[in-house]
XYZ file of C-alpha atoms in Angstrom:
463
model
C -28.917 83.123 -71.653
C -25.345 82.856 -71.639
C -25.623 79.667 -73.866
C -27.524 81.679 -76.667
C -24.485 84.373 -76.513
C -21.772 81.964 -76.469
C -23.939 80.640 -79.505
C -24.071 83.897 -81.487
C -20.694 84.681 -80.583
C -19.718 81.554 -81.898
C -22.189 82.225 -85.144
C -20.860 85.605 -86.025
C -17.228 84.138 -85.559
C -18.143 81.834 -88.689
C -19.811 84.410 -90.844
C -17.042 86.546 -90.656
C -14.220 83.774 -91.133
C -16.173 81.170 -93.458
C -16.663 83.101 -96.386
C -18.377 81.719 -98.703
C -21.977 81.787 -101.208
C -23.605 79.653 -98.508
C -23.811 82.962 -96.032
C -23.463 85.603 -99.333
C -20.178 86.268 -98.515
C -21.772 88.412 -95.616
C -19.604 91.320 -93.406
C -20.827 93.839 -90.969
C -20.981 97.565 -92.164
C -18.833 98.849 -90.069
C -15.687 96.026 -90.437
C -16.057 96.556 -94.258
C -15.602 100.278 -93.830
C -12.566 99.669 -91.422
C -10.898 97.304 -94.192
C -11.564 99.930 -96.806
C -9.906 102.538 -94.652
C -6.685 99.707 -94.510
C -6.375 99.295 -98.154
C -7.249 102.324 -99.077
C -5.772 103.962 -96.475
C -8.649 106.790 -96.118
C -10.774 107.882 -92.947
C -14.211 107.862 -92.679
C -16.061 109.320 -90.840
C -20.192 107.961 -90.111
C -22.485 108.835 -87.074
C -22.822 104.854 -84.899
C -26.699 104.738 -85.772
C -26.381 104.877 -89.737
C -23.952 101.820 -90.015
C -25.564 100.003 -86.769
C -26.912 96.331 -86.899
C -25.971 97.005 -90.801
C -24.763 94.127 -93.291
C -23.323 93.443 -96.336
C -23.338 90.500 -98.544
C -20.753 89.715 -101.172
C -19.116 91.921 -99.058
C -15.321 91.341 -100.582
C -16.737 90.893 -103.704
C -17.941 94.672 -104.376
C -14.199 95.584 -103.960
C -12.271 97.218 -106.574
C -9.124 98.695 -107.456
C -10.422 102.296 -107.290
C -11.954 103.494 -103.833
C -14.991 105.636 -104.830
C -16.109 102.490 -107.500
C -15.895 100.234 -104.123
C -17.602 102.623 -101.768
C -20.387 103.445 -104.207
C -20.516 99.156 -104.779
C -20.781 98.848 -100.889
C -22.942 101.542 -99.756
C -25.249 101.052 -103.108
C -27.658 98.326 -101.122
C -27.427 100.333 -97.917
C -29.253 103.468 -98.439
C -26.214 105.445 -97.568
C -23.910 107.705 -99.435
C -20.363 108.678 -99.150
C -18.628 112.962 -99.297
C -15.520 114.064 -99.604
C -14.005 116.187 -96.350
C -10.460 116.537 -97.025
C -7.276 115.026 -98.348
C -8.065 111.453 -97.742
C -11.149 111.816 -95.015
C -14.746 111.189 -96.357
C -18.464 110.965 -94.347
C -20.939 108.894 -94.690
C -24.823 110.179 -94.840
C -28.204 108.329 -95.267
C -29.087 108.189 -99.413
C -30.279 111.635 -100.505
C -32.937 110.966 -102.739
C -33.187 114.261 -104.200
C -29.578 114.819 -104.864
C -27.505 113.710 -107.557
C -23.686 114.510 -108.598
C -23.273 117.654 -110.903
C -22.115 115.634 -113.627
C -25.098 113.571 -113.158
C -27.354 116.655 -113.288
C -25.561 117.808 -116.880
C -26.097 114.402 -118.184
C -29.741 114.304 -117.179
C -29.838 117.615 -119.358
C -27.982 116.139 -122.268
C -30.992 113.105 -122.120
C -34.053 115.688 -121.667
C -32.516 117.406 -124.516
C -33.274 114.617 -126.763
C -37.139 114.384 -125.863
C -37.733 117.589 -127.822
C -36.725 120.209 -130.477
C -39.438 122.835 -131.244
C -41.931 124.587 -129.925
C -44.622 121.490 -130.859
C -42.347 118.766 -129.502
C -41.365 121.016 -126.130
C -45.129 121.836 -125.529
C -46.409 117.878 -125.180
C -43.468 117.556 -123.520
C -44.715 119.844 -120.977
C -48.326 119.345 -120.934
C -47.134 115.664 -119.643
C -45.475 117.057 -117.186
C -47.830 119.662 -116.122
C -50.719 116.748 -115.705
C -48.627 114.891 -114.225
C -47.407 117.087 -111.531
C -50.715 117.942 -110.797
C -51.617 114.302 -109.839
C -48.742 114.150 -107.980
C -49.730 117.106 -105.939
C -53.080 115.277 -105.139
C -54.639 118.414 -106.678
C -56.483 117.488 -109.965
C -59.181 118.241 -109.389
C -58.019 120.896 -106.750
C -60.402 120.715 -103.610
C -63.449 122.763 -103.539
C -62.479 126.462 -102.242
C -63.514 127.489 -98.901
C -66.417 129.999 -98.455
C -64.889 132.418 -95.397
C -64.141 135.548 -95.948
C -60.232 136.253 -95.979
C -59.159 137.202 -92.349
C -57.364 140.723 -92.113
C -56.322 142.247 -88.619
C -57.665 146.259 -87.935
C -53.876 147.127 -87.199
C -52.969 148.511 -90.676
C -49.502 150.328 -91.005
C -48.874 153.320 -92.940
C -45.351 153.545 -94.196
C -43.333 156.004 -96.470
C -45.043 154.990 -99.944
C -46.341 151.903 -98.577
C -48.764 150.211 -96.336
C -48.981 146.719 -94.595
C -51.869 144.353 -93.065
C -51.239 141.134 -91.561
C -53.731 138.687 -93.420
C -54.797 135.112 -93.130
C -56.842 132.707 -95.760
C -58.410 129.495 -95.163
C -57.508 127.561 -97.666
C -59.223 123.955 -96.584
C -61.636 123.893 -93.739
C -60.150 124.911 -90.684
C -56.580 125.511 -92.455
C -55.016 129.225 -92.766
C -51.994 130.263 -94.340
C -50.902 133.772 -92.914
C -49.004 136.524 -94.845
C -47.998 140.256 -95.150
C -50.383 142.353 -97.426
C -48.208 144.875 -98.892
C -49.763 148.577 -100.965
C -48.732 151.123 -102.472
C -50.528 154.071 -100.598
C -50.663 156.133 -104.065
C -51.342 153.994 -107.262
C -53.579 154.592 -110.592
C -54.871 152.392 -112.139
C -54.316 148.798 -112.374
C -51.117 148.040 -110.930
C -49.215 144.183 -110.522
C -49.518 141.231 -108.192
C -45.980 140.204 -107.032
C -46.417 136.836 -104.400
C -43.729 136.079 -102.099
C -43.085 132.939 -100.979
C -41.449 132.082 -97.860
C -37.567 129.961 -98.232
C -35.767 128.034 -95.133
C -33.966 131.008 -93.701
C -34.120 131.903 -90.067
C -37.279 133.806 -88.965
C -39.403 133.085 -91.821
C -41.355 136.076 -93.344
C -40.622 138.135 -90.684
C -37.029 138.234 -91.331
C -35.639 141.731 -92.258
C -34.791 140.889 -96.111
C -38.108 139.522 -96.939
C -39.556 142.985 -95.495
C -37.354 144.963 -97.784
C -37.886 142.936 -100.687
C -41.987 143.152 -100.635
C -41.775 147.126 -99.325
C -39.559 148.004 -101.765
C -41.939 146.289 -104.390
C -45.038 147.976 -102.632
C -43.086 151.465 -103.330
C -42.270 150.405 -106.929
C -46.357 150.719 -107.192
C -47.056 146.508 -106.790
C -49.362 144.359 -104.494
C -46.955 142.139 -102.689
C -47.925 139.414 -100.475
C -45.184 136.961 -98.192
C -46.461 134.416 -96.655
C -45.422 130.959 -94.155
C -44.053 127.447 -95.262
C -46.453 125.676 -94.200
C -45.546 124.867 -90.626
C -43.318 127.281 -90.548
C -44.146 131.007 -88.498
C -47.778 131.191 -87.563
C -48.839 128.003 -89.343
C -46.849 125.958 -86.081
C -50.040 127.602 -84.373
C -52.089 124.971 -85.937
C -48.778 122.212 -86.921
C -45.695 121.081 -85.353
C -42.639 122.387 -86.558
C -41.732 119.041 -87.514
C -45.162 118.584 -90.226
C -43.295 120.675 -92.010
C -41.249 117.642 -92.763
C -43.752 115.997 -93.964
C -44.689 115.078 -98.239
C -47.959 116.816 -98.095
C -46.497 119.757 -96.843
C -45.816 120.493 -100.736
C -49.018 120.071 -101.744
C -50.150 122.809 -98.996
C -48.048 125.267 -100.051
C -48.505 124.697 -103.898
C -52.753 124.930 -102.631
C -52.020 128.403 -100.739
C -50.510 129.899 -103.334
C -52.907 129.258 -105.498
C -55.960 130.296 -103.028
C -53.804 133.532 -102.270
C -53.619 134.593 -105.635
C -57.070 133.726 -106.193
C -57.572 136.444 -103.457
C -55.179 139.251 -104.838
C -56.774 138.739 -108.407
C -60.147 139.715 -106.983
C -58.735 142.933 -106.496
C -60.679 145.488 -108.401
C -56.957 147.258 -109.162
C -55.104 143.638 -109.825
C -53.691 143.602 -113.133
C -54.190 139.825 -114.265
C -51.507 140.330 -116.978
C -48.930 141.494 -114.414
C -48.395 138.427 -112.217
C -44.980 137.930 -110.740
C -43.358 135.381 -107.869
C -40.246 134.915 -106.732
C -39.007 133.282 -103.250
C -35.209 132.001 -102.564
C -34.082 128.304 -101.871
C -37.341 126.685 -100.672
C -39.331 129.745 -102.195
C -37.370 129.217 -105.057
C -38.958 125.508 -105.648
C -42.163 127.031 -104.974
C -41.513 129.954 -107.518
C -40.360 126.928 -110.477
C -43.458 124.654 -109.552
C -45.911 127.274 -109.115
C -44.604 129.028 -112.218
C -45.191 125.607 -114.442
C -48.313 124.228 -112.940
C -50.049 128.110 -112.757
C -50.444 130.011 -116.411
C -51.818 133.197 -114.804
C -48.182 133.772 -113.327
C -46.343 135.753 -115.957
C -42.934 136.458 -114.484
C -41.415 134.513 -112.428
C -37.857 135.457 -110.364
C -36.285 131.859 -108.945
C -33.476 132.916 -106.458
C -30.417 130.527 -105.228
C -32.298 127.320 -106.163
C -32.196 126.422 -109.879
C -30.064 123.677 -109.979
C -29.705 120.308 -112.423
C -28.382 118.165 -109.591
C -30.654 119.571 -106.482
C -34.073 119.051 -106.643
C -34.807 120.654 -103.396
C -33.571 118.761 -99.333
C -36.589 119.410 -97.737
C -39.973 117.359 -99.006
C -42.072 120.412 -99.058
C -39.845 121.180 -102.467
C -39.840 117.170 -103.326
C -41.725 114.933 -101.068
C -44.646 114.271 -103.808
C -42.468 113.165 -106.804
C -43.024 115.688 -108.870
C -39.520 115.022 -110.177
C -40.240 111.613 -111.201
C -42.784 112.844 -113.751
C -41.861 112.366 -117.328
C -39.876 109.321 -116.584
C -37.238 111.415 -114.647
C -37.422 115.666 -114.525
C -35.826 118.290 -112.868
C -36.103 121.933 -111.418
C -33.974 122.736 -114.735
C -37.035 121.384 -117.059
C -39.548 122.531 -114.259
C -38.287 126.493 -114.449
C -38.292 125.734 -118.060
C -41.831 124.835 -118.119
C -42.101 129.410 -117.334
C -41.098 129.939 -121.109
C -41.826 132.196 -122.812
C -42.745 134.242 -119.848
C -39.786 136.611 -118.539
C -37.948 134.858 -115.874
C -34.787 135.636 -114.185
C -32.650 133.761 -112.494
C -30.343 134.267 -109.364
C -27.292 132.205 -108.729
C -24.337 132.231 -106.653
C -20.998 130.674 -106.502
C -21.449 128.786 -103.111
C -23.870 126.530 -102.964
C -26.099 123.889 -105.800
C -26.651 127.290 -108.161
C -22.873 127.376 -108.870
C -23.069 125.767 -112.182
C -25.941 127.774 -113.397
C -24.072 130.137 -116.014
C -22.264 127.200 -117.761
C -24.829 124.120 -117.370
C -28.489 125.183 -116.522
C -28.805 128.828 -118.214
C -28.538 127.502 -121.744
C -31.123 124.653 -121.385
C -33.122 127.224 -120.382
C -32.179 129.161 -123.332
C -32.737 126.380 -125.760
C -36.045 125.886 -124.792
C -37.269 129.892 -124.993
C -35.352 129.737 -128.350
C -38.049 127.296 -129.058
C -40.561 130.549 -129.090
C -37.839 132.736 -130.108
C -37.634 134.602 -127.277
C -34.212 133.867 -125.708
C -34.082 137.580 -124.500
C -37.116 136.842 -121.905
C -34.773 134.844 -119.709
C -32.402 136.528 -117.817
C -29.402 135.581 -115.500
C -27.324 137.247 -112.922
C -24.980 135.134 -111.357
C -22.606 136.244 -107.903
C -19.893 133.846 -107.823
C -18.507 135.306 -104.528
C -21.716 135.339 -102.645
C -23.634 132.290 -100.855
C -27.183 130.904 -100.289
C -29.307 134.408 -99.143
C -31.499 136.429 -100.898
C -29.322 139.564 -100.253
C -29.506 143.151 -101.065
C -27.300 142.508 -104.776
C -29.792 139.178 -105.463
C -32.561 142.426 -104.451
C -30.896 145.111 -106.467
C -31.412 142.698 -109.783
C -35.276 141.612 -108.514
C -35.912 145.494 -108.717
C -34.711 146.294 -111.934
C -35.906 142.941 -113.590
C -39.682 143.781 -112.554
C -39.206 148.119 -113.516
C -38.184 146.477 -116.768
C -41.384 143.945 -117.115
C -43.929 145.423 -115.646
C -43.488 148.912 -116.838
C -43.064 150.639 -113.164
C -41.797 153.872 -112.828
C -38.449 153.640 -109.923
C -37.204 157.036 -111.122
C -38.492 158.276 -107.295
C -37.403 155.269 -105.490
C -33.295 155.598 -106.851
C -30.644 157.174 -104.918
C -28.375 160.216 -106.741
C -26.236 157.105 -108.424
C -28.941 155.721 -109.891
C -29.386 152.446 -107.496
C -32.463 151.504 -105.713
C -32.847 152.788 -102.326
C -34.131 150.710 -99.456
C -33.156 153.176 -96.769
C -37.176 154.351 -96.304
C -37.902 150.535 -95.655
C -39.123 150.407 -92.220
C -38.422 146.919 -90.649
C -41.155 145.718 -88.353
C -40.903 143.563 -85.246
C -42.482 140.454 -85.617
C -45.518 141.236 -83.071
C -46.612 143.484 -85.569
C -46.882 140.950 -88.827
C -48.612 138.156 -86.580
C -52.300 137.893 -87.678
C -53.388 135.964 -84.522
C -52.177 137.163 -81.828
C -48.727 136.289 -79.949
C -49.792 133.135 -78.641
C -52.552 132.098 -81.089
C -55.283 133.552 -78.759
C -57.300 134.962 -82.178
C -56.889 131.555 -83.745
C -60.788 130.730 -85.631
C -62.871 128.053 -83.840
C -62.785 126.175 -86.288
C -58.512 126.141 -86.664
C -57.125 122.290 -87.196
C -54.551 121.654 -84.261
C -52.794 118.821 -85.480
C -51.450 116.901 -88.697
C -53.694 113.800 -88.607
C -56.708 116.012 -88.748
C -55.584 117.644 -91.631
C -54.938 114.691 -93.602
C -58.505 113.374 -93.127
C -59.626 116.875 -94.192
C -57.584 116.702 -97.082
C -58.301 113.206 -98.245
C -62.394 114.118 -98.060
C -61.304 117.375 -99.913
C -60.297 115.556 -102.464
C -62.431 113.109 -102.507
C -65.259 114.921 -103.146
């Protein structure tokens, strides 16, 4: 034993010293990144595990005058990535597949730009892209729909102008997404379907902004559902948190969106030609995709998500390459794939959406020019506010859907004119769980665990 380390001592001792095309010229990670910081006289910073057991050949080779053309030569066969921290201090991170540099982003834009430049050359465009997704997605032909009836507890709330049931749909054998049925308690006639979908912020539905929102909507005289992420709230009844992690979890969510608004539209008072969504960050990507792939959605509200450059960190938003469709897409195209339905879009100066105003609002333009109907997108940008889906990013929702759908918010306004929210009463989350607080009214039949799901889902499909 101590002959084999005195040998591989003695081994690495050569690599490092005889340099030459015999070995590739070959350097560990981490003594390459400690002679960049020499010459270059930088510091950077990299957790042990991601530069661990790591090498690189033509190590010396890949160095160049400038520092970010020889870190991006270095790290370019290492799956890794380098940020800026501060005056001379920089990180290292494992390669972010679905994030690109904004200058990056506006040159993708500049290239999609070419593909098309009317109406006829923007709609193959899209149809490709549309198919495509969809056999990305696993989901042409979607699965067969289950036969259960939709679950809804008996512990219906009666609010000021509103009312709420806690609701749960099986939308493959054994598999229930759970949501928040919100009603106006007066309405004539038929009225709009408005879904919800559920982002990465902290408690999930439940959260007190996500009640406001699909209240306030409910008072406005709309049918508003929110519902889970997939593993995410009541669905880590049935999946760990971490499933949620996982590339099919995008196909799931795209599926129970669908199957939910296959539900609302059976509604004997749904109006089919008043079909809105909106979500923020990861309901955001679900708003874009589910607004492209799904024609019966006609408005759609993206909030703190549109971005050239950010195609969505978690792989629920981009774990099925739906952004490799086309030869190469993004969420830009994708929201574009909503025109000429109204859509508005919600930015903010502090995260990915910063740009939107001056890069990604007039692609979008361009293409509902296309129709001639430039005036059906809309956006409202906060360049002091960050990543939330806060009462301002609210305030515009409101009077974006009064404007489409025709609602009448005189009532609902305080004496300046603004929207109120003050008669919103926020639940505890007891109350919005459909089965129970520890799962107790779980179905027999409920899947417990990822593996049995993806058998379900590959005999779904097959058939």
């Amino acid at each position: 034993m101590k002959f084999l380390k005195t040998f591989c001592f003695l081994l690495l001792s050569y690599c490092s010293l005889a340099q030459n095309a015999d070995n590739a010229f070959k350097k560990p990670l981490k003594d390459v990144i400690a002679q960049i910081e020499t010459r270059f006289k930088v510091k950077i910073r990299y957790p042990e595990d991601l530069v661990k057991d790591k090498w690189v050949t033509y190590a010396d080779w890949r160095f160049r005058p400038d520092f970010e053309k020889t870190m991006t030569n270095v790290l370019s066969s290492q799956d890794i990535t380098f940020a800026k921290e501060g005056e001379k201090k920089y990180k290292l991170q494992p390669y972010q597949y679905h994030l690109k540099t904004p200058e990056e982003g506006e040159q993708q834009l500049a290239y999609l730009s070419t593909l098309y430049n009317d109406e006829a050359s923007w709609e193959k465009r899209k149809d490709e892209l549309q198919a495509c997704m969809w056999k990305a997605l696993k989901l042409s032909p979607l699965p067969a729909k289950p036969t259960s009836k939709v679950i809804i507890t008996s512990n219906k709330r009666t609010m000021d102008g509103y009312t709420i049931e806690n609701v749960a749909i099986e939308t493959l054998p054994g598999v229930y997404v759970c949501g928040s049925l919100y009603m106006p308690l007066e309405s004539k006639g038929k009225i709009p379907v408005i879904l919800n979908p559920d982002g990465h912020f902290g408690d999930g539905r439940y959260r007190a902004d996500c009640q406001y929102r699909c209240a306030m909507q409910a008072r406005m005289g709309a049918i508003a559902f929110s519902y889970d992420l997939f593993a995410w709230g009541e669905s880590t009844l049935q999946f760990k948190s971490e499933n949620h992690r996982k590339s099919l979890a995008q196909t799931m969510q795209t599926l129970n969106s669908i199957r939910i608004l296959d539900w609302l539209l059976s509604f004997s008072n749904a109006d089919a030609s008043r079909v809105g969504i909106t979500g923020g960050s990861g309901g955001g990507s679900q708003t874009m995709l589910i607004t492209a792939l799904d024609d019966r959605i006609t408005l759609s509200v993206p909030v703190v998500m549109l971005s050239s450059y950010h195609s969505g960190g978690c792989p629920c938003e981009s774990g099925m390459g739906v952004h490799l469709c086309g030869n190469g897409t993004n969420n830009v195209e994708i929201a574009s794939m909503a025109a000429p339905r109204p859509q508005l879009i919600l930015s903010d100066g502090k995260d990915w959406t910063q740009h939107v105003p001056e890069t990604e609002f007039p692609f979008l333009q361009k293409i509902y020019g296309f129709y001639g109907k430039t005036d059906e997108v809309k956006n409202v940008h906060f360049p002091e506010e960050g990543h939330d889906y806060g009462k301002s990013k609210r305030l515009a929702l409101y009077d974006f859907l009064a404007k489409n759908f025709q609602l009448d918010v005189k009532k609902l306004k305080d004496k300046t004119g603004v929207m109120d929210e003050t008669k919103v009463m926020i639940e505890p989350f007891l109350a919005m769980y459909v089965f129970g607080e520890k799962g107790e009214n779980l179905p027999k039949n409920a899947v417990k665990d990822f593996e049995t799901l993806e058998k379900i889902f590959a005999e779904a499909i097959k058939n």
